[in-house]
Structures are given as C-alpha cells and as structure tokens.
PDB file with one MODEL, atoms N, CA, C and O in Angstrom:
MODEL        1
ATOM      1  N   UNK A   1     -11.837  10.091  -6.003  1.00  0.00           N
ATOM      2  CA  UNK A   1     -10.825   9.057  -6.171  1.00  0.00           C
ATOM      3  C   UNK A   1     -11.335   8.011  -7.166  1.00  0.00           C
ATOM      4  O   UNK A   1     -12.469   7.547  -7.054  1.00  0.00           O
ATOM      5  N   UNK A   2     -10.513   7.649  -8.118  1.00  0.00           N
ATOM      6  CA  UNK A   2     -10.881   6.690  -9.151  1.00  0.00           C
ATOM      7  C   UNK A   2     -10.805   5.261  -8.624  1.00  0.00           C
ATOM      8  O   UNK A   2      -9.884   4.913  -7.884  1.00  0.00           O
ATOM      9  N   UNK A   3     -11.783   4.431  -9.011  1.00  0.00           N
ATOM     10  CA  UNK A   3     -11.810   3.026  -8.583  1.00  0.00           C
ATOM     11  C   UNK A   3     -10.661   2.262  -9.232  1.00  0.00           C
ATOM     12  O   UNK A   3     -10.345   2.472 -10.403  1.00  0.00           O
ATOM     13  N   UNK A   4     -10.050   1.388  -8.472  1.00  0.00           N
ATOM     14  CA  UNK A   4      -8.942   0.569  -8.943  1.00  0.00           C
ATOM     15  C   UNK A   4      -9.479  -0.659  -9.672  1.00  0.00           C
ATOM     16  O   UNK A   4     -10.330  -1.364  -9.131  1.00  0.00           O
ATOM     17  N   UNK A   5      -9.006  -0.930 -10.883  1.00  0.00           N
ATOM     18  CA  UNK A   5      -9.415  -2.110 -11.635  1.00  0.00           C
ATOM     19  C   UNK A   5      -8.570  -3.297 -11.185  1.00  0.00           C
ATOM     20  O   UNK A   5      -7.362  -3.326 -11.420  1.00  0.00           O
ATOM     21  N   UNK A   6      -9.196  -4.266 -10.544  1.00  0.00           N
ATOM     22  CA  UNK A   6      -8.488  -5.441 -10.034  1.00  0.00           C
ATOM     23  C   UNK A   6      -8.649  -6.659 -10.943  1.00  0.00           C
ATOM     24  O   UNK A   6      -8.376  -7.787 -10.531  1.00  0.00           O
ATOM     25  N   UNK A   7      -9.086  -6.432 -12.163  1.00  0.00           N
ATOM     26  CA  UNK A   7      -9.190  -7.527 -13.114  1.00  0.00           C
ATOM     27  C   UNK A   7     -10.159  -8.618 -12.684  1.00  0.00           C
ATOM     28  O   UNK A   7      -9.912  -9.798 -12.935  1.00  0.00           O
ATOM     29  N   UNK A   8     -11.246  -8.242 -12.044  1.00  0.00           N
ATOM     30  CA  UNK A   8     -12.256  -9.217 -11.640  1.00  0.00           C
ATOM     31  C   UNK A   8     -12.031  -9.829 -10.274  1.00  0.00           C
ATOM     32  O   UNK A   8     -12.828 -10.657  -9.834  1.00  0.00           O
ATOM     33  N   UNK A   9     -10.963  -9.442  -9.590  1.00  0.00           N
ATOM     34  CA  UNK A   9     -10.689  -9.963  -8.252  1.00  0.00           C
ATOM     35  C   UNK A   9     -11.559  -9.215  -7.253  1.00  0.00           C
ATOM     36  O   UNK A   9     -11.576  -7.984  -7.240  1.00  0.00           O
ATOM     37  N   UNK A  10     -12.274  -9.947  -6.425  1.00  0.00           N
ATOM     38  CA  UNK A  10     -13.118  -9.337  -5.405  1.00  0.00           C
ATOM     39  C   UNK A  10     -12.398  -9.372  -4.060  1.00  0.00           C
ATOM     40  O   UNK A  10     -11.957 -10.430  -3.611  1.00  0.00           O
ATOM     41  N   UNK A  11     -12.284  -8.227  -3.430  1.00  0.00           N
ATOM     42  CA  UNK A  11     -11.663  -8.136  -2.113  1.00  0.00           C
ATOM     43  C   UNK A  11     -12.700  -8.524  -1.066  1.00  0.00           C
ATOM     44  O   UNK A  11     -13.790  -7.954  -1.026  1.00  0.00           O
ATOM     45  N   UNK A  12     -12.366  -9.483  -0.228  1.00  0.00           N
ATOM     46  CA  UNK A  12     -13.251  -9.921   0.846  1.00  0.00           C
ATOM     47  C   UNK A  12     -12.543  -9.643   2.164  1.00  0.00           C
ATOM     48  O   UNK A  12     -11.462 -10.172   2.422  1.00  0.00           O
ATOM     49  N   UNK A  13     -13.149  -8.823   2.983  1.00  0.00           N
ATOM     50  CA  UNK A  13     -12.561  -8.503   4.283  1.00  0.00           C
ATOM     51  C   UNK A  13     -12.995  -9.567   5.286  1.00  0.00           C
ATOM     52  O   UNK A  13     -14.187  -9.786   5.501  1.00  0.00           O
ATOM     53  N   UNK A  14     -12.024 -10.215   5.886  1.00  0.00           N
ATOM     54  CA  UNK A  14     -12.292 -11.241   6.885  1.00  0.00           C
ATOM     55  C   UNK A  14     -11.273 -11.087   8.000  1.00  0.00           C
ATOM     56  O   UNK A  14     -10.132 -10.693   7.760  1.00  0.00           O
ATOM     57  N   UNK A  15     -11.682 -11.393   9.198  1.00  0.00           N
ATOM     58  CA  UNK A  15     -10.777 -11.213  10.329  1.00  0.00           C
ATOM     59  C   UNK A  15      -9.684 -12.275  10.375  1.00  0.00           C
ATOM     60  O   UNK A  15      -8.566 -11.985  10.800  1.00  0.00           O
ATOM     61  N   UNK A  16      -9.983 -13.485   9.950  1.00  0.00           N
ATOM     62  CA  UNK A  16      -9.001 -14.559  10.065  1.00  0.00           C
ATOM     63  C   UNK A  16      -9.380 -15.715   9.135  1.00  0.00           C
ATOM     64  O   UNK A  16     -10.557 -16.026   8.957  1.00  0.00           O
ATOM     65  N   UNK A  17      -8.374 -16.332   8.558  1.00  0.00           N
ATOM     66  CA  UNK A  17      -8.564 -17.562   7.792  1.00  0.00           C
ATOM     67  C   UNK A  17      -8.015 -18.687   8.651  1.00  0.00           C
ATOM     68  O   UNK A  17      -6.953 -18.546   9.257  1.00  0.00           O
ATOM     69  N   UNK A  18      -8.731 -19.803   8.708  1.00  0.00           N
ATOM     70  CA  UNK A  18      -8.286 -20.955   9.480  1.00  0.00           C
ATOM     71  C   UNK A  18      -8.742 -22.221   8.776  1.00  0.00           C
ATOM     72  O   UNK A  18      -9.631 -22.179   7.925  1.00  0.00           O
ATOM     73  N   UNK A  19      -8.135 -23.348   9.130  1.00  0.00           N
ATOM     74  CA  UNK A  19      -8.545 -24.632   8.590  1.00  0.00           C
ATOM     75  C   UNK A  19      -9.615 -25.199   9.513  1.00  0.00           C
ATOM     76  O   UNK A  19      -9.396 -25.332  10.717  1.00  0.00           O
ATOM     77  N   UNK A  20     -10.779 -25.536   8.944  1.00  0.00           N
ATOM     78  CA  UNK A  20     -11.862 -26.139   9.726  1.00  0.00           C
ATOM     79  C   UNK A  20     -11.830 -27.647   9.492  1.00  0.00           C
ATOM     80  O   UNK A  20     -11.980 -28.111   8.362  1.00  0.00           O
ATOM     81  N   UNK A  21     -11.637 -28.397  10.560  1.00  0.00           N
ATOM     82  CA  UNK A  21     -11.585 -29.855  10.453  1.00  0.00           C
ATOM     83  C   UNK A  21     -12.940 -30.431  10.046  1.00  0.00           C
ATOM     84  O   UNK A  21     -12.994 -31.473   9.393  1.00  0.00           O
ATOM     85  N   UNK A  22     -14.033 -29.768  10.423  1.00  0.00           N
ATOM     86  CA  UNK A  22     -15.363 -30.246  10.051  1.00  0.00           C
ATOM     87  C   UNK A  22     -15.652 -29.994   8.573  1.00  0.00           C
ATOM     88  O   UNK A  22     -16.206 -30.858   7.893  1.00  0.00           O
ATOM     89  N   UNK A  23     -15.280 -28.810   8.072  1.00  0.00           N
ATOM     90  CA  UNK A  23     -15.487 -28.477   6.652  1.00  0.00           C
ATOM     91  C   UNK A  23     -14.443 -29.150   5.760  1.00  0.00           C
ATOM     92  O   UNK A  23     -14.713 -29.467   4.601  1.00  0.00           O
ATOM     93  N   UNK A  24     -13.241 -29.364   6.319  1.00  0.00           N
ATOM     94  CA  UNK A  24     -12.150 -29.949   5.539  1.00  0.00           C
ATOM     95  C   UNK A  24     -11.511 -28.967   4.581  1.00  0.00           C
ATOM     96  O   UNK A  24     -10.969 -29.364   3.550  1.00  0.00           O
ATOM     97  N   UNK A  25     -11.570 -27.660   4.921  1.00  0.00           N
ATOM     98  CA  UNK A  25     -10.963 -26.669   4.040  1.00  0.00           C
ATOM     99  C   UNK A  25     -10.629 -25.391   4.796  1.00  0.00           C
ATOM    100  O   UNK A  25     -10.997 -25.214   5.958  1.00  0.00           O
ATOM    101  N   UNK A  26      -9.914 -24.497   4.094  1.00  0.00           N
ATOM    102  CA  UNK A  26      -9.622 -23.185   4.647  1.00  0.00           C
ATOM    103  C   UNK A  26     -10.886 -22.346   4.548  1.00  0.00           C
ATOM    104  O   UNK A  26     -11.516 -22.292   3.492  1.00  0.00           O
ATOM    105  N   UNK A  27     -11.256 -21.697   5.630  1.00  0.00           N
ATOM    106  CA  UNK A  27     -12.493 -20.924   5.702  1.00  0.00           C
ATOM    107  C   UNK A  27     -12.287 -19.668   6.538  1.00  0.00           C
ATOM    108  O   UNK A  27     -11.229 -19.472   7.136  1.00  0.00           O
ATOM    109  N   UNK A  28     -13.300 -18.831   6.571  1.00  0.00           N
ATOM    110  CA  UNK A  28     -13.362 -17.699   7.483  1.00  0.00           C
ATOM    111  C   UNK A  28     -14.619 -17.867   8.323  1.00  0.00           C
ATOM    112  O   UNK A  28     -15.422 -18.766   8.076  1.00  0.00           O
ATOM    113  N   UNK A  29     -14.785 -17.014   9.302  1.00  0.00           N
ATOM    114  CA  UNK A  29     -16.001 -17.046  10.126  1.00  0.00           C
ATOM    115  C   UNK A  29     -17.238 -16.839   9.261  1.00  0.00           C
ATOM    116  O   UNK A  29     -18.316 -17.332   9.593  1.00  0.00           O
ATOM    117  N   UNK A  30     -17.091 -16.113   8.156  1.00  0.00           N
ATOM    118  CA  UNK A  30     -18.224 -15.854   7.259  1.00  0.00           C
ATOM    119  C   UNK A  30     -18.647 -17.120   6.516  1.00  0.00           C
ATOM    120  O   UNK A  30     -19.815 -17.256   6.153  1.00  0.00           O
ATOM    121  N   UNK A  31     -17.715 -18.049   6.284  1.00  0.00           N
ATOM    122  CA  UNK A  31     -17.992 -19.263   5.516  1.00  0.00           C
ATOM    123  C   UNK A  31     -18.464 -20.419   6.375  1.00  0.00           C
ATOM    124  O   UNK A  31     -19.222 -21.275   5.919  1.00  0.00           O
ATOM    125  N   UNK A  32     -18.015 -20.441   7.617  1.00  0.00           N
ATOM    126  CA  UNK A  32     -18.125 -21.642   8.430  1.00  0.00           C
ATOM    127  C   UNK A  32     -18.850 -21.345   9.740  1.00  0.00           C
ATOM    128  O   UNK A  32     -18.531 -20.380  10.434  1.00  0.00           O
ATOM    129  N   UNK A  33     -19.812 -22.174  10.060  1.00  0.00           N
ATOM    130  CA  UNK A  33     -20.545 -22.011  11.297  1.00  0.00           C
ATOM    131  C   UNK A  33     -20.125 -22.979  12.381  1.00  0.00           C
ATOM    132  O   UNK A  33     -20.734 -23.006  13.450  1.00  0.00           O
ATOM    133  N   UNK A  34     -19.095 -23.778  12.130  1.00  0.00           N
ATOM    134  CA  UNK A  34     -18.639 -24.739  13.122  1.00  0.00           C
ATOM    135  C   UNK A  34     -17.919 -24.006  14.244  1.00  0.00           C
ATOM    136  O   UNK A  34     -16.884 -23.380  14.016  1.00  0.00           O
ATOM    137  N   UNK A  35     -18.448 -24.081  15.421  1.00  0.00           N
ATOM    138  CA  UNK A  35     -17.823 -23.432  16.564  1.00  0.00           C
ATOM    139  C   UNK A  35     -16.861 -24.389  17.244  1.00  0.00           C
ATOM    140  O   UNK A  35     -16.795 -25.569  16.898  1.00  0.00           O
ATOM    141  N   UNK A  36     -16.140 -23.891  18.183  1.00  0.00           N
ATOM    142  CA  UNK A  36     -15.238 -24.727  18.968  1.00  0.00           C
ATOM    143  C   UNK A  36     -13.833 -24.749  18.440  1.00  0.00           C
ATOM    144  O   UNK A  36     -13.596 -24.994  17.257  1.00  0.00           O
ATOM    145  N   UNK A  37     -12.903 -24.490  19.329  1.00  0.00           N
ATOM    146  CA  UNK A  37     -11.489 -24.480  18.960  1.00  0.00           C
ATOM    147  C   UNK A  37     -10.990 -25.847  18.518  1.00  0.00           C
ATOM    148  O   UNK A  37     -10.012 -25.934  17.775  1.00  0.00           O
ATOM    149  N   UNK A  38     -11.645 -26.919  18.963  1.00  0.00           N
ATOM    150  CA  UNK A  38     -11.205 -28.261  18.581  1.00  0.00           C
ATOM    151  C   UNK A  38     -11.396 -28.525  17.092  1.00  0.00           C
ATOM    152  O   UNK A  38     -10.782 -29.443  16.549  1.00  0.00           O
ATOM    153  N   UNK A  39     -12.224 -27.750  16.430  1.00  0.00           N
ATOM    154  CA  UNK A  39     -12.460 -27.914  14.993  1.00  0.00           C
ATOM    155  C   UNK A  39     -11.595 -26.981  14.149  1.00  0.00           C
ATOM    156  O   UNK A  39     -11.562 -27.109  12.925  1.00  0.00           O
ATOM    157  N   UNK A  40     -10.898 -26.047  14.787  1.00  0.00           N
ATOM    158  CA  UNK A  40     -10.136 -25.041  14.052  1.00  0.00           C
ATOM    159  C   UNK A  40      -8.631 -25.235  14.195  1.00  0.00           C
ATOM    160  O   UNK A  40      -8.114 -25.437  15.293  1.00  0.00           O
ATOM    161  N   UNK A  41      -7.952 -25.172  13.074  1.00  0.00           N
ATOM    162  CA  UNK A  41      -6.495 -25.181  13.076  1.00  0.00           C
ATOM    163  C   UNK A  41      -6.070 -23.777  12.649  1.00  0.00           C
ATOM    164  O   UNK A  41      -6.200 -23.402  11.484  1.00  0.00           O
ATOM    165  N   UNK A  42      -5.572 -23.025  13.595  1.00  0.00           N
ATOM    166  CA  UNK A  42      -5.177 -21.641  13.327  1.00  0.00           C
ATOM    167  C   UNK A  42      -3.712 -21.585  12.890  1.00  0.00           C
ATOM    168  O   UNK A  42      -2.906 -22.437  13.265  1.00  0.00           O
ATOM    169  N   UNK A  43      -3.387 -20.582  12.104  1.00  0.00           N
ATOM    170  CA  UNK A  43      -2.012 -20.384  11.650  1.00  0.00           C
ATOM    171  C   UNK A  43      -1.808 -18.915  11.355  1.00  0.00           C
ATOM    172  O   UNK A  43      -2.765 -18.144  11.276  1.00  0.00           O
ATOM    173  N   UNK A  44      -0.560 -18.535  11.193  1.00  0.00           N
ATOM    174  CA  UNK A  44      -0.229 -17.148  10.866  1.00  0.00           C
ATOM    175  C   UNK A  44       0.852 -17.130   9.791  1.00  0.00           C
ATOM    176  O   UNK A  44       1.532 -18.128   9.552  1.00  0.00           O
ATOM    177  N   UNK A  45       0.990 -15.991   9.162  1.00  0.00           N
ATOM    178  CA  UNK A  45       2.059 -15.832   8.180  1.00  0.00           C
ATOM    179  C   UNK A  45       3.422 -16.025   8.805  1.00  0.00           C
ATOM    180  O   UNK A  45       4.318 -16.601   8.188  1.00  0.00           O
ATOM    181  N   UNK A  46       3.586 -15.541  10.042  1.00  0.00           N
ATOM    182  CA  UNK A  46       4.859 -15.709  10.757  1.00  0.00           C
ATOM    183  C   UNK A  46       5.157 -17.186  10.978  1.00  0.00           C
ATOM    184  O   UNK A  46       6.292 -17.624  10.791  1.00  0.00           O
ATOM    185  N   UNK A  47       4.150 -17.955  11.373  1.00  0.00           N
ATOM    186  CA  UNK A  47       4.339 -19.387  11.594  1.00  0.00           C
ATOM    187  C   UNK A  47       4.765 -20.085  10.294  1.00  0.00           C
ATOM    188  O   UNK A  47       5.658 -20.932  10.297  1.00  0.00           O
ATOM    189  N   UNK A  48       4.118 -19.717   9.195  1.00  0.00           N
ATOM    190  CA  UNK A  48       4.447 -20.332   7.907  1.00  0.00           C
ATOM    191  C   UNK A  48       5.858 -19.932   7.476  1.00  0.00           C
ATOM    192  O   UNK A  48       6.634 -20.785   7.045  1.00  0.00           O
ATOM    193  N   UNK A  49       6.200 -18.642   7.588  1.00  0.00           N
ATOM    194  CA  UNK A  49       7.562 -18.189   7.242  1.00  0.00           C
ATOM    195  C   UNK A  49       8.619 -18.908   8.062  1.00  0.00           C
ATOM    196  O   UNK A  49       9.612 -19.385   7.512  1.00  0.00           O
ATOM    197  N   UNK A  50       8.415 -18.989   9.377  1.00  0.00           N
ATOM    198  CA  UNK A  50       9.382 -19.665  10.245  1.00  0.00           C
ATOM    199  C   UNK A  50       9.548 -21.122   9.859  1.00  0.00           C
ATOM    200  O   UNK A  50      10.664 -21.641   9.851  1.00  0.00           O
ATOM    201  N   UNK A  51       8.460 -21.776   9.542  1.00  0.00           N
ATOM    202  CA  UNK A  51       8.513 -23.179   9.135  1.00  0.00           C
ATOM    203  C   UNK A  51       9.344 -23.346   7.861  1.00  0.00           C
ATOM    204  O   UNK A  51      10.194 -24.233   7.781  1.00  0.00           O
ATOM    205  N   UNK A  52       9.096 -22.497   6.876  1.00  0.00           N
ATOM    206  CA  UNK A  52       9.832 -22.577   5.608  1.00  0.00           C
ATOM    207  C   UNK A  52      11.305 -22.248   5.824  1.00  0.00           C
ATOM    208  O   UNK A  52      12.172 -22.911   5.254  1.00  0.00           O
ATOM    209  N   UNK A  53      11.602 -21.236   6.639  1.00  0.00           N
ATOM    210  CA  UNK A  53      12.997 -20.883   6.913  1.00  0.00           C
ATOM    211  C   UNK A  53      13.755 -22.022   7.584  1.00  0.00           C
ATOM    212  O   UNK A  53      14.955 -22.177   7.360  1.00  0.00           O
ATOM    213  N   UNK A  54      13.073 -22.823   8.403  1.00  0.00           N
ATOM    214  CA  UNK A  54      13.699 -23.979   9.066  1.00  0.00           C
ATOM    215  C   UNK A  54      13.783 -25.198   8.149  1.00  0.00           C
ATOM    216  O   UNK A  54      14.401 -26.203   8.504  1.00  0.00           O
ATOM    217  N   UNK A  55      13.162 -25.111   6.969  1.00  0.00           N
ATOM    218  CA  UNK A  55      13.157 -26.251   6.058  1.00  0.00           C
ATOM    219  C   UNK A  55      12.093 -27.269   6.415  1.00  0.00           C
ATOM    220  O   UNK A  55      12.158 -28.421   5.987  1.00  0.00           O
ATOM    221  N   UNK A  56      11.121 -26.849   7.193  1.00  0.00           N
ATOM    222  CA  UNK A  56      10.044 -27.729   7.633  1.00  0.00           C
ATOM    223  C   UNK A  56       8.793 -27.449   6.799  1.00  0.00           C
ATOM    224  O   UNK A  56       8.364 -26.300   6.685  1.00  0.00           O
ATOM    225  N   UNK A  57       8.216 -28.486   6.223  1.00  0.00           N
ATOM    226  CA  UNK A  57       7.019 -28.328   5.396  1.00  0.00           C
ATOM    227  C   UNK A  57       5.818 -28.032   6.297  1.00  0.00           C
ATOM    228  O   UNK A  57       5.536 -28.802   7.215  1.00  0.00           O
ATOM    229  N   UNK A  58       5.103 -26.923   6.050  1.00  0.00           N
ATOM    230  CA  UNK A  58       3.900 -26.651   6.843  1.00  0.00           C
ATOM    231  C   UNK A  58       2.867 -27.768   6.653  1.00  0.00           C
ATOM    232  O   UNK A  58       2.896 -28.497   5.662  1.00  0.00           O
ATOM    233  N   UNK A  59       1.977 -27.882   7.602  1.00  0.00           N
ATOM    234  CA  UNK A  59       0.919 -28.890   7.543  1.00  0.00           C
ATOM    235  C   UNK A  59       0.191 -28.809   6.198  1.00  0.00           C
ATOM    236  O   UNK A  59      -0.068 -27.717   5.694  1.00  0.00           O
ATOM    237  N   UNK A  60      -0.130 -29.946   5.633  1.00  0.00           N
ATOM    238  CA  UNK A  60      -0.796 -30.033   4.327  1.00  0.00           C
ATOM    239  C   UNK A  60      -2.145 -29.295   4.324  1.00  0.00           C
ATOM    240  O   UNK A  60      -2.599 -28.852   3.269  1.00  0.00           O
ATOM    241  N   UNK A  61      -2.777 -29.161   5.473  1.00  0.00           N
ATOM    242  CA  UNK A  61      -4.046 -28.432   5.553  1.00  0.00           C
ATOM    243  C   UNK A  61      -3.856 -26.944   5.299  1.00  0.00           C
ATOM    244  O   UNK A  61      -4.800 -26.249   4.926  1.00  0.00           O
ATOM    245  N   UNK A  62      -2.642 -26.458   5.499  1.00  0.00           N
ATOM    246  CA  UNK A  62      -2.357 -25.032   5.390  1.00  0.00           C
ATOM    247  C   UNK A  62      -1.656 -24.688   4.084  1.00  0.00           C
ATOM    248  O   UNK A  62      -1.949 -23.657   3.478  1.00  0.00           O
ATOM    249  N   UNK A  63      -0.740 -25.533   3.646  1.00  0.00           N
ATOM    250  CA  UNK A  63       0.009 -25.258   2.421  1.00  0.00           C
ATOM    251  C   UNK A  63       0.318 -26.572   1.702  1.00  0.00           C
ATOM    252  O   UNK A  63       0.875 -27.499   2.289  1.00  0.00           O
ATOM    253  N   UNK A  64      -0.056 -26.634   0.422  1.00  0.00           N
ATOM    254  CA  UNK A  64       0.257 -27.836  -0.366  1.00  0.00           C
ATOM    255  C   UNK A  64       1.767 -27.976  -0.506  1.00  0.00           C
ATOM    256  O   UNK A  64       2.490 -26.982  -0.573  1.00  0.00           O
ATOM    257  N   UNK A  65       2.229 -29.205  -0.548  1.00  0.00           N
ATOM    258  CA  UNK A  65       3.672 -29.461  -0.619  1.00  0.00           C
ATOM    259  C   UNK A  65       4.309 -28.807  -1.846  1.00  0.00           C
ATOM    260  O   UNK A  65       5.415 -28.275  -1.754  1.00  0.00           O
ATOM    261  N   UNK A  66       3.625 -28.840  -2.992  1.00  0.00           N
ATOM    262  CA  UNK A  66       4.215 -28.248  -4.197  1.00  0.00           C
ATOM    263  C   UNK A  66       4.346 -26.730  -4.067  1.00  0.00           C
ATOM    264  O   UNK A  66       5.245 -26.142  -4.667  1.00  0.00           O
ATOM    265  N   UNK A  67       3.474 -26.088  -3.301  1.00  0.00           N
ATOM    266  CA  UNK A  67       3.609 -24.652  -3.048  1.00  0.00           C
ATOM    267  C   UNK A  67       4.826 -24.418  -2.155  1.00  0.00           C
ATOM    268  O   UNK A  67       5.629 -23.521  -2.413  1.00  0.00           O
ATOM    269  N   UNK A  68       4.957 -25.229  -1.104  1.00  0.00           N
ATOM    270  CA  UNK A  68       6.131 -25.133  -0.229  1.00  0.00           C
ATOM    271  C   UNK A  68       7.413 -25.297  -1.055  1.00  0.00           C
ATOM    272  O   UNK A  68       8.342 -24.501  -0.918  1.00  0.00           O
ATOM    273  N   UNK A  69       7.466 -26.314  -1.902  1.00  0.00           N
ATOM    274  CA  UNK A  69       8.667 -26.572  -2.693  1.00  0.00           C
ATOM    275  C   UNK A  69       8.994 -25.403  -3.618  1.00  0.00           C
ATOM    276  O   UNK A  69      10.164 -25.063  -3.793  1.00  0.00           O
ATOM    277  N   UNK A  70       7.976 -24.786  -4.209  1.00  0.00           N
ATOM    278  CA  UNK A  70       8.209 -23.633  -5.089  1.00  0.00           C
ATOM    279  C   UNK A  70       8.780 -22.465  -4.295  1.00  0.00           C
ATOM    280  O   UNK A  70       9.733 -21.824  -4.739  1.00  0.00           O
ATOM    281  N   UNK A  71       8.215 -22.184  -3.138  1.00  0.00           N
ATOM    282  CA  UNK A  71       8.709 -21.079  -2.303  1.00  0.00           C
ATOM    283  C   UNK A  71      10.115 -21.387  -1.791  1.00  0.00           C
ATOM    284  O   UNK A  71      11.001 -20.534  -1.851  1.00  0.00           O
ATOM    285  N   UNK A  72      10.316 -22.600  -1.290  1.00  0.00           N
ATOM    286  CA  UNK A  72      11.610 -22.983  -0.723  1.00  0.00           C
ATOM    287  C   UNK A  72      12.716 -23.025  -1.776  1.00  0.00           C
ATOM    288  O   UNK A  72      13.893 -22.910  -1.435  1.00  0.00           O
ATOM    289  N   UNK A  73      12.358 -23.188  -3.039  1.00  0.00           N
ATOM    290  CA  UNK A  73      13.371 -23.261  -4.100  1.00  0.00           C
ATOM    291  C   UNK A  73      14.120 -21.935  -4.279  1.00  0.00           C
ATOM    292  O   UNK A  73      15.152 -21.894  -4.948  1.00  0.00           O
ATOM    293  N   UNK A  74      13.612 -20.868  -3.692  1.00  0.00           N
ATOM    294  CA  UNK A  74      14.264 -19.566  -3.776  1.00  0.00           C
ATOM    295  C   UNK A  74      15.299 -19.354  -2.683  1.00  0.00           C
ATOM    296  O   UNK A  74      15.769 -18.233  -2.489  1.00  0.00           O
ATOM    297  N   UNK A  75      15.657 -20.402  -1.972  1.00  0.00           N
ATOM    298  CA  UNK A  75      16.623 -20.265  -0.886  1.00  0.00           C
ATOM    299  C   UNK A  75      15.917 -19.740   0.336  1.00  0.00           C
ATOM    300  O   UNK A  75      15.151 -20.461   0.976  1.00  0.00           O
ATOM    301  N   UNK A  76      16.167 -18.487   0.665  1.00  0.00           N
ATOM    302  CA  UNK A  76      15.478 -17.855   1.781  1.00  0.00           C
ATOM    303  C   UNK A  76      14.730 -16.638   1.249  1.00  0.00           C
ATOM    304  O   UNK A  76      15.244 -15.522   1.329  1.00  0.00           O
ATOM    305  N   UNK A  77      13.539 -16.824   0.713  1.00  0.00           N
ATOM    306  CA  UNK A  77      12.826 -15.741   0.027  1.00  0.00           C
ATOM    307  C   UNK A  77      12.353 -14.616   0.946  1.00  0.00           C
ATOM    308  O   UNK A  77      11.931 -13.568   0.457  1.00  0.00           O
ATOM    309  N   UNK A  78      12.412 -14.804   2.242  1.00  0.00           N
ATOM    310  CA  UNK A  78      11.880 -13.805   3.165  1.00  0.00           C
ATOM    311  C   UNK A  78      12.932 -12.831   3.669  1.00  0.00           C
ATOM    312  O   UNK A  78      12.587 -11.882   4.373  1.00  0.00           O
ATOM    313  N   UNK A  79      14.175 -13.026   3.343  1.00  0.00           N
ATOM    314  CA  UNK A  79      15.248 -12.152   3.824  1.00  0.00           C
ATOM    315  C   UNK A  79      15.774 -11.203   2.759  1.00  0.00           C
ATOM    316  O   UNK A  79      16.606 -10.343   3.049  1.00  0.00           O
ATOM    317  N   UNK A  80      15.300 -11.351   1.535  1.00  0.00           N
ATOM    318  CA  UNK A  80      15.733 -10.462   0.456  1.00  0.00           C
ATOM    319  C   UNK A  80      17.124 -10.802  -0.042  1.00  0.00           C
ATOM    320  O   UNK A  80      17.952 -11.338   0.694  1.00  0.00           O
ATOM    321  N   UNK A  81      17.365 -10.486  -1.288  1.00  0.00           N
ATOM    322  CA  UNK A  81      18.687 -10.685  -1.873  1.00  0.00           C
ATOM    323  C   UNK A  81      18.931 -12.085  -2.392  1.00  0.00           C
ATOM    324  O   UNK A  81      19.852 -12.280  -3.185  1.00  0.00           O
ATOM    325  N   UNK A  82      18.140 -13.078  -1.977  1.00  0.00           N
ATOM    326  CA  UNK A  82      18.358 -14.447  -2.427  1.00  0.00           C
ATOM    327  C   UNK A  82      17.567 -14.773  -3.683  1.00  0.00           C
ATOM    328  O   UNK A  82      17.789 -15.813  -4.302  1.00  0.00           O
ATOM    329  N   UNK A  83      16.649 -13.899  -4.064  1.00  0.00           N
ATOM    330  CA  UNK A  83      15.763 -14.203  -5.193  1.00  0.00           C
ATOM    331  C   UNK A  83      16.409 -13.789  -6.482  1.00  0.00           C
ATOM    332  O   UNK A  83      15.821 -13.962  -7.550  1.00  0.00           O
TER     333      UNK A  83
ENDMDL
END
C-alpha cells in the first residue's frame, strides 16, 4: 500500500481533546499532566453542533467567536442542503 502524502500534516492519535484550566489551552492527555476533573472542561462534537444549531455560541475556551460566526453564517451547515 502506498503512503498517503498529507502535505506535511502529522496525524496524532489521541483519545480525547479537552480544555485544561491549568494550562489555559486545548490539550490531550499526552500534552498535559494536570489531573483532576476540576481542571478539565470536556466537550464533544455533538455538543458543539447542538450549540451552533440553537444559535448559542460555544464557550470561548472551545471555539473562538469568529469561527462560530463563520460556521453559523451557512445557516444550518450540519443538515445538508443549506450550504
């Protein structure tokens, strides 16, 4: 099987991405050693989609407002046909 050229993009396998309040950024378990659920803000793609569909801006720690506005400008981008 021939290797796929990803244009310099490195695939990193991680179980979960979360916002670490101690680090102040989005991290994975590989990046961050801060334990404890009180330091982690977890989220999912479903949570983000539902928030955008309701017209609610996701928390700034998870999605920048300008990214939300770009996605939301497509109407309902998750249902197809509106783009």
